[in-house]
Amino acid sequence: MIKKFFAVFLLSAALLIVGQTPKAEAYEVYVGTYRDDGTPAYLLTETLAGGRGNFACTVRAGRNHIRYVFWYANGGPYYRNSWPAEGYVYGSGSPVAIGIWEWVQSH
């Protein structure tokens, strides 16, 4: 009886340990400074959704949170944000859009 109980206990404990899903660590990554007012921008990594060529995320700039959407089209990356600004990542003059795109591509 005790052996059976102990075996069931060990099996239950093993299932609990194996069944736990790892949680992604949330942190902020510096991705550039806005040219218009000099505010540094930080990618909130826990907000990333999608794949490398088509994703959405949120950036913190001071007290503001700016939503970005990126996609790959016509041979290059494009973006749109909630301020609203949009364009070709490398032709827009936005160091923040470039920083976000490049960080996502390398991670």
mmCIF file with all atom_site columns, C-alpha atoms in Angstrom:
data_model
loop_
_atom_site.group_PDB
_atom_site.id
_atom_site.type_symbol
_atom_site.label_atom_id
_atom_site.label_alt_id
_atom_site.label_comp_id
_atom_site.label_asym_id
_atom_site.label_entity_id
_atom_site.label_seq_id
_atom_site.pdbx_PDB_ins_code
_atom_site.Cartn_x
_atom_site.Cartn_y
_atom_site.Cartn_z
_atom_site.occupancy
_atom_site.B_iso_or_equiv
_atom_site.pdbx_formal_charge
_atom_site.auth_seq_id
_atom_site.auth_comp_id
_atom_site.auth_asym_id
_atom_site.auth_atom_id
_atom_site.pdbx_PDB_model_num
ATOM 1   C CA . MET A 1 1   ? 0.000  0.000  0.000   1.00 0.00 ? 1   MET A CA 1
ATOM 2   C CA . ILE A 1 2   ? 2.730  2.487  0.958   1.00 0.00 ? 2   ILE A CA 1
ATOM 3   C CA . LYS A 1 3   ? 4.788  1.554  -2.135  1.00 0.00 ? 3   LYS A CA 1
ATOM 4   C CA . LYS A 1 4   ? 1.767  2.139  -4.367  1.00 0.00 ? 4   LYS A CA 1
ATOM 5   C CA . PHE A 1 5   ? 1.087  5.518  -2.729  1.00 0.00 ? 5   PHE A CA 1
ATOM 6   C CA . PHE A 1 6   ? 4.753  6.515  -3.063  1.00 0.00 ? 6   PHE A CA 1
ATOM 7   C CA . ALA A 1 7   ? 4.796  5.507  -6.754  1.00 0.00 ? 7   ALA A CA 1
ATOM 8   C CA . VAL A 1 8   ? 1.655  7.555  -7.447  1.00 0.00 ? 8   VAL A CA 1
ATOM 9   C CA . PHE A 1 9   ? 3.136  10.500 -5.539  1.00 0.00 ? 9   PHE A CA 1
ATOM 10  C CA . LEU A 1 10  ? 6.389  10.379 -7.575  1.00 0.00 ? 10  LEU A CA 1
ATOM 11  C CA . LEU A 1 11  ? 4.474  10.105 -10.850 1.00 0.00 ? 11  LEU A CA 1
ATOM 12  C CA . SER A 1 12  ? 2.293  13.088 -9.919  1.00 0.00 ? 12  SER A CA 1
ATOM 13  C CA . ALA A 1 13  ? 5.315  15.176 -8.949  1.00 0.00 ? 13  ALA A CA 1
ATOM 14  C CA . ALA A 1 14  ? 7.093  14.287 -12.196 1.00 0.00 ? 14  ALA A CA 1
ATOM 15  C CA . LEU A 1 15  ? 4.054  15.265 -14.262 1.00 0.00 ? 15  LEU A CA 1
ATOM 16  C CA . LEU A 1 16  ? 3.831  18.598 -12.477 1.00 0.00 ? 16  LEU A CA 1
ATOM 17  C CA . ILE A 1 17  ? 7.475  19.371 -13.145 1.00 0.00 ? 17  ILE A CA 1
ATOM 18  C CA . VAL A 1 18  ? 7.393  18.251 -16.794 1.00 0.00 ? 18  VAL A CA 1
ATOM 19  C CA . GLY A 1 19  ? 4.016  19.879 -17.453 1.00 0.00 ? 19  GLY A CA 1
ATOM 20  C CA . GLN A 1 20  ? 5.159  23.377 -16.504 1.00 0.00 ? 20  GLN A CA 1
ATOM 21  C CA . THR A 1 21  ? 5.616  25.601 -19.521 1.00 0.00 ? 21  THR A CA 1
ATOM 22  C CA . PRO A 1 22  ? 8.600  27.916 -19.466 1.00 0.00 ? 22  PRO A CA 1
ATOM 23  C CA . LYS A 1 23  ? 7.727  31.585 -19.241 1.00 0.00 ? 23  LYS A CA 1
ATOM 24  C CA . ALA A 1 24  ? 9.461  34.130 -21.452 1.00 0.00 ? 24  ALA A CA 1
ATOM 25  C CA . GLU A 1 25  ? 11.368 36.716 -19.517 1.00 0.00 ? 25  GLU A CA 1
ATOM 26  C CA . ALA A 1 26  ? 9.975  40.205 -19.997 1.00 0.00 ? 26  ALA A CA 1
ATOM 27  C CA . TYR A 1 27  ? 12.448 43.019 -20.323 1.00 0.00 ? 27  TYR A CA 1
ATOM 28  C CA . GLU A 1 28  ? 13.048 46.311 -22.117 1.00 0.00 ? 28  GLU A CA 1
ATOM 29  C CA . VAL A 1 29  ? 15.585 46.644 -24.930 1.00 0.00 ? 29  VAL A CA 1
ATOM 30  C CA . TYR A 1 30  ? 16.901 50.025 -26.049 1.00 0.00 ? 30  TYR A CA 1
ATOM 31  C CA . VAL A 1 31  ? 16.109 50.375 -29.782 1.00 0.00 ? 31  VAL A CA 1
ATOM 32  C CA . GLY A 1 32  ? 16.988 54.000 -30.525 1.00 0.00 ? 32  GLY A CA 1
ATOM 33  C CA . THR A 1 33  ? 16.094 57.607 -29.847 1.00 0.00 ? 33  THR A CA 1
ATOM 34  C CA . TYR A 1 34  ? 13.275 59.565 -31.450 1.00 0.00 ? 34  TYR A CA 1
ATOM 35  C CA . ARG A 1 35  ? 14.719 62.368 -33.568 1.00 0.00 ? 35  ARG A CA 1
ATOM 36  C CA . ASP A 1 36  ? 11.906 64.839 -32.949 1.00 0.00 ? 36  ASP A CA 1
ATOM 37  C CA . ASP A 1 37  ? 12.263 65.113 -29.173 1.00 0.00 ? 37  ASP A CA 1
ATOM 38  C CA . GLY A 1 38  ? 15.296 63.009 -28.202 1.00 0.00 ? 38  GLY A CA 1
ATOM 39  C CA . THR A 1 39  ? 13.286 60.499 -26.160 1.00 0.00 ? 39  THR A CA 1
ATOM 40  C CA . PRO A 1 40  ? 14.928 57.076 -25.866 1.00 0.00 ? 40  PRO A CA 1
ATOM 41  C CA . ALA A 1 41  ? 12.750 54.143 -26.970 1.00 0.00 ? 41  ALA A CA 1
ATOM 42  C CA . TYR A 1 42  ? 12.624 50.713 -25.355 1.00 0.00 ? 42  TYR A CA 1
ATOM 43  C CA . LEU A 1 43  ? 11.092 47.627 -26.940 1.00 0.00 ? 43  LEU A CA 1
ATOM 44  C CA . LEU A 1 44  ? 8.881  45.780 -24.450 1.00 0.00 ? 44  LEU A CA 1
ATOM 45  C CA . THR A 1 45  ? 9.872  42.231 -25.377 1.00 0.00 ? 45  THR A CA 1
ATOM 46  C CA . GLU A 1 46  ? 6.812  40.617 -23.801 1.00 0.00 ? 46  GLU A CA 1
ATOM 47  C CA . THR A 1 47  ? 4.602  42.440 -26.336 1.00 0.00 ? 47  THR A CA 1
ATOM 48  C CA . LEU A 1 48  ? 6.197  40.845 -29.419 1.00 0.00 ? 48  LEU A CA 1
ATOM 49  C CA . ALA A 1 49  ? 3.695  38.850 -31.466 1.00 0.00 ? 49  ALA A CA 1
ATOM 50  C CA . GLY A 1 50  ? 4.175  37.194 -34.838 1.00 0.00 ? 50  GLY A CA 1
ATOM 51  C CA . GLY A 1 51  ? 7.196  36.081 -36.830 1.00 0.00 ? 51  GLY A CA 1
ATOM 52  C CA . ARG A 1 52  ? 10.343 37.840 -38.010 1.00 0.00 ? 52  ARG A CA 1
ATOM 53  C CA . GLY A 1 53  ? 8.852  39.169 -41.236 1.00 0.00 ? 53  GLY A CA 1
ATOM 54  C CA . ASN A 1 54  ? 5.436  40.110 -39.888 1.00 0.00 ? 54  ASN A CA 1
ATOM 55  C CA . PHE A 1 55  ? 5.120  41.149 -36.242 1.00 0.00 ? 55  PHE A CA 1
ATOM 56  C CA . ALA A 1 56  ? 3.657  43.645 -33.797 1.00 0.00 ? 56  ALA A CA 1
ATOM 57  C CA . CYS A 1 57  ? 5.134  45.085 -30.621 1.00 0.00 ? 57  CYS A CA 1
ATOM 58  C CA . THR A 1 58  ? 4.991  47.976 -28.177 1.00 0.00 ? 58  THR A CA 1
ATOM 59  C CA . VAL A 1 59  ? 7.720  50.499 -27.429 1.00 0.00 ? 59  VAL A CA 1
ATOM 60  C CA . ARG A 1 60  ? 7.985  52.622 -24.300 1.00 0.00 ? 60  ARG A CA 1
ATOM 61  C CA . ALA A 1 61  ? 9.164  56.186 -24.855 1.00 0.00 ? 61  ALA A CA 1
ATOM 62  C CA . GLY A 1 62  ? 9.089  58.052 -21.579 1.00 0.00 ? 62  GLY A CA 1
ATOM 63  C CA . ARG A 1 63  ? 5.512  57.696 -20.325 1.00 0.00 ? 63  ARG A CA 1
ATOM 64  C CA . ASN A 1 64  ? 4.152  56.898 -23.788 1.00 0.00 ? 64  ASN A CA 1
ATOM 65  C CA . HIS A 1 65  ? 3.525  53.436 -25.187 1.00 0.00 ? 65  HIS A CA 1
ATOM 66  C CA . ILE A 1 66  ? 3.648  53.276 -28.990 1.00 0.00 ? 66  ILE A CA 1
ATOM 67  C CA . ARG A 1 67  ? 2.272  50.270 -30.849 1.00 0.00 ? 67  ARG A CA 1
ATOM 68  C CA . TYR A 1 68  ? 4.199  49.138 -33.948 1.00 0.00 ? 68  TYR A CA 1
ATOM 69  C CA . VAL A 1 69  ? 3.303  46.724 -36.740 1.00 0.00 ? 69  VAL A CA 1
ATOM 70  C CA . PHE A 1 70  ? 5.978  45.473 -39.160 1.00 0.00 ? 70  PHE A CA 1
ATOM 71  C CA . TRP A 1 71  ? 5.623  43.484 -42.377 1.00 0.00 ? 71  TRP A CA 1
ATOM 72  C CA . TYR A 1 72  ? 7.781  42.442 -45.301 1.00 0.00 ? 72  TYR A CA 1
ATOM 73  C CA . ALA A 1 73  ? 6.570  43.486 -48.771 1.00 0.00 ? 73  ALA A CA 1
ATOM 74  C CA . ASN A 1 74  ? 8.030  44.473 -52.151 1.00 0.00 ? 74  ASN A CA 1
ATOM 75  C CA . GLY A 1 75  ? 11.453 43.206 -51.142 1.00 0.00 ? 75  GLY A CA 1
ATOM 76  C CA . GLY A 1 76  ? 11.789 45.123 -47.881 1.00 0.00 ? 76  GLY A CA 1
ATOM 77  C CA . PRO A 1 77  ? 10.441 45.812 -44.385 1.00 0.00 ? 77  PRO A CA 1
ATOM 78  C CA . TYR A 1 78  ? 7.675  48.334 -43.705 1.00 0.00 ? 78  TYR A CA 1
ATOM 79  C CA . TYR A 1 79  ? 6.125  49.611 -40.496 1.00 0.00 ? 79  TYR A CA 1
ATOM 80  C CA . ARG A 1 80  ? 3.235  51.579 -39.081 1.00 0.00 ? 80  ARG A CA 1
ATOM 81  C CA . ASN A 1 81  ? 2.881  52.891 -35.546 1.00 0.00 ? 81  ASN A CA 1
ATOM 82  C CA . SER A 1 82  ? 0.150  54.407 -33.404 1.00 0.00 ? 82  SER A CA 1
ATOM 83  C CA . TRP A 1 83  ? 1.425  58.007 -33.581 1.00 0.00 ? 83  TRP A CA 1
ATOM 84  C CA . PRO A 1 84  ? 0.763  57.592 -36.699 1.00 0.00 ? 84  PRO A CA 1
ATOM 85  C CA . ALA A 1 85  ? 3.911  57.173 -38.722 1.00 0.00 ? 85  ALA A CA 1
ATOM 86  C CA . GLU A 1 86  ? 4.577  54.635 -41.418 1.00 0.00 ? 86  GLU A CA 1
ATOM 87  C CA . GLY A 1 87  ? 6.910  53.790 -44.253 1.00 0.00 ? 87  GLY A CA 1
ATOM 88  C CA . TYR A 1 88  ? 9.796  51.719 -45.466 1.00 0.00 ? 88  TYR A CA 1
ATOM 89  C CA . VAL A 1 89  ? 11.944 50.918 -42.420 1.00 0.00 ? 89  VAL A CA 1
ATOM 90  C CA . TYR A 1 90  ? 15.261 51.923 -44.000 1.00 0.00 ? 90  TYR A CA 1
ATOM 91  C CA . GLY A 1 91  ? 13.911 54.927 -45.887 1.00 0.00 ? 91  GLY A CA 1
ATOM 92  C CA . SER A 1 92  ? 11.800 56.500 -43.165 1.00 0.00 ? 92  SER A CA 1
ATOM 93  C CA . GLY A 1 93  ? 14.580 58.177 -41.212 1.00 0.00 ? 93  GLY A CA 1
ATOM 94  C CA . SER A 1 94  ? 13.306 56.502 -38.030 1.00 0.00 ? 94  SER A CA 1
ATOM 95  C CA . PRO A 1 95  ? 16.166 55.099 -35.959 1.00 0.00 ? 95  PRO A CA 1
ATOM 96  C CA . VAL A 1 96  ? 13.579 53.491 -33.659 1.00 0.00 ? 96  VAL A CA 1
ATOM 97  C CA . ALA A 1 97  ? 11.869 51.560 -36.483 1.00 0.00 ? 97  ALA A CA 1
ATOM 98  C CA . ILE A 1 98  ? 15.290 50.422 -37.721 1.00 0.00 ? 98  ILE A CA 1
ATOM 99  C CA . GLY A 1 99  ? 16.319 49.425 -34.199 1.00 0.00 ? 99  GLY A CA 1
ATOM 100 C CA . ILE A 1 100 ? 13.174 47.380 -33.621 1.00 0.00 ? 100 ILE A CA 1
ATOM 101 C CA . TRP A 1 101 ? 13.392 45.619 -36.991 1.00 0.00 ? 101 TRP A CA 1
ATOM 102 C CA . GLU A 1 102 ? 17.057 44.768 -36.580 1.00 0.00 ? 102 GLU A CA 1
ATOM 103 C CA . TRP A 1 103 ? 16.675 43.555 -32.974 1.00 0.00 ? 103 TRP A CA 1
ATOM 104 C CA . VAL A 1 104 ? 13.825 41.215 -33.962 1.00 0.00 ? 104 VAL A CA 1
ATOM 105 C CA . GLN A 1 105 ? 15.770 39.900 -36.957 1.00 0.00 ? 105 GLN A CA 1
ATOM 106 C CA . SER A 1 106 ? 18.759 39.029 -34.778 1.00 0.00 ? 106 SER A CA 1
ATOM 107 C CA . HIS A 1 107 ? 16.834 37.375 -31.904 1.00 0.00 ? 107 HIS A CA 1
#
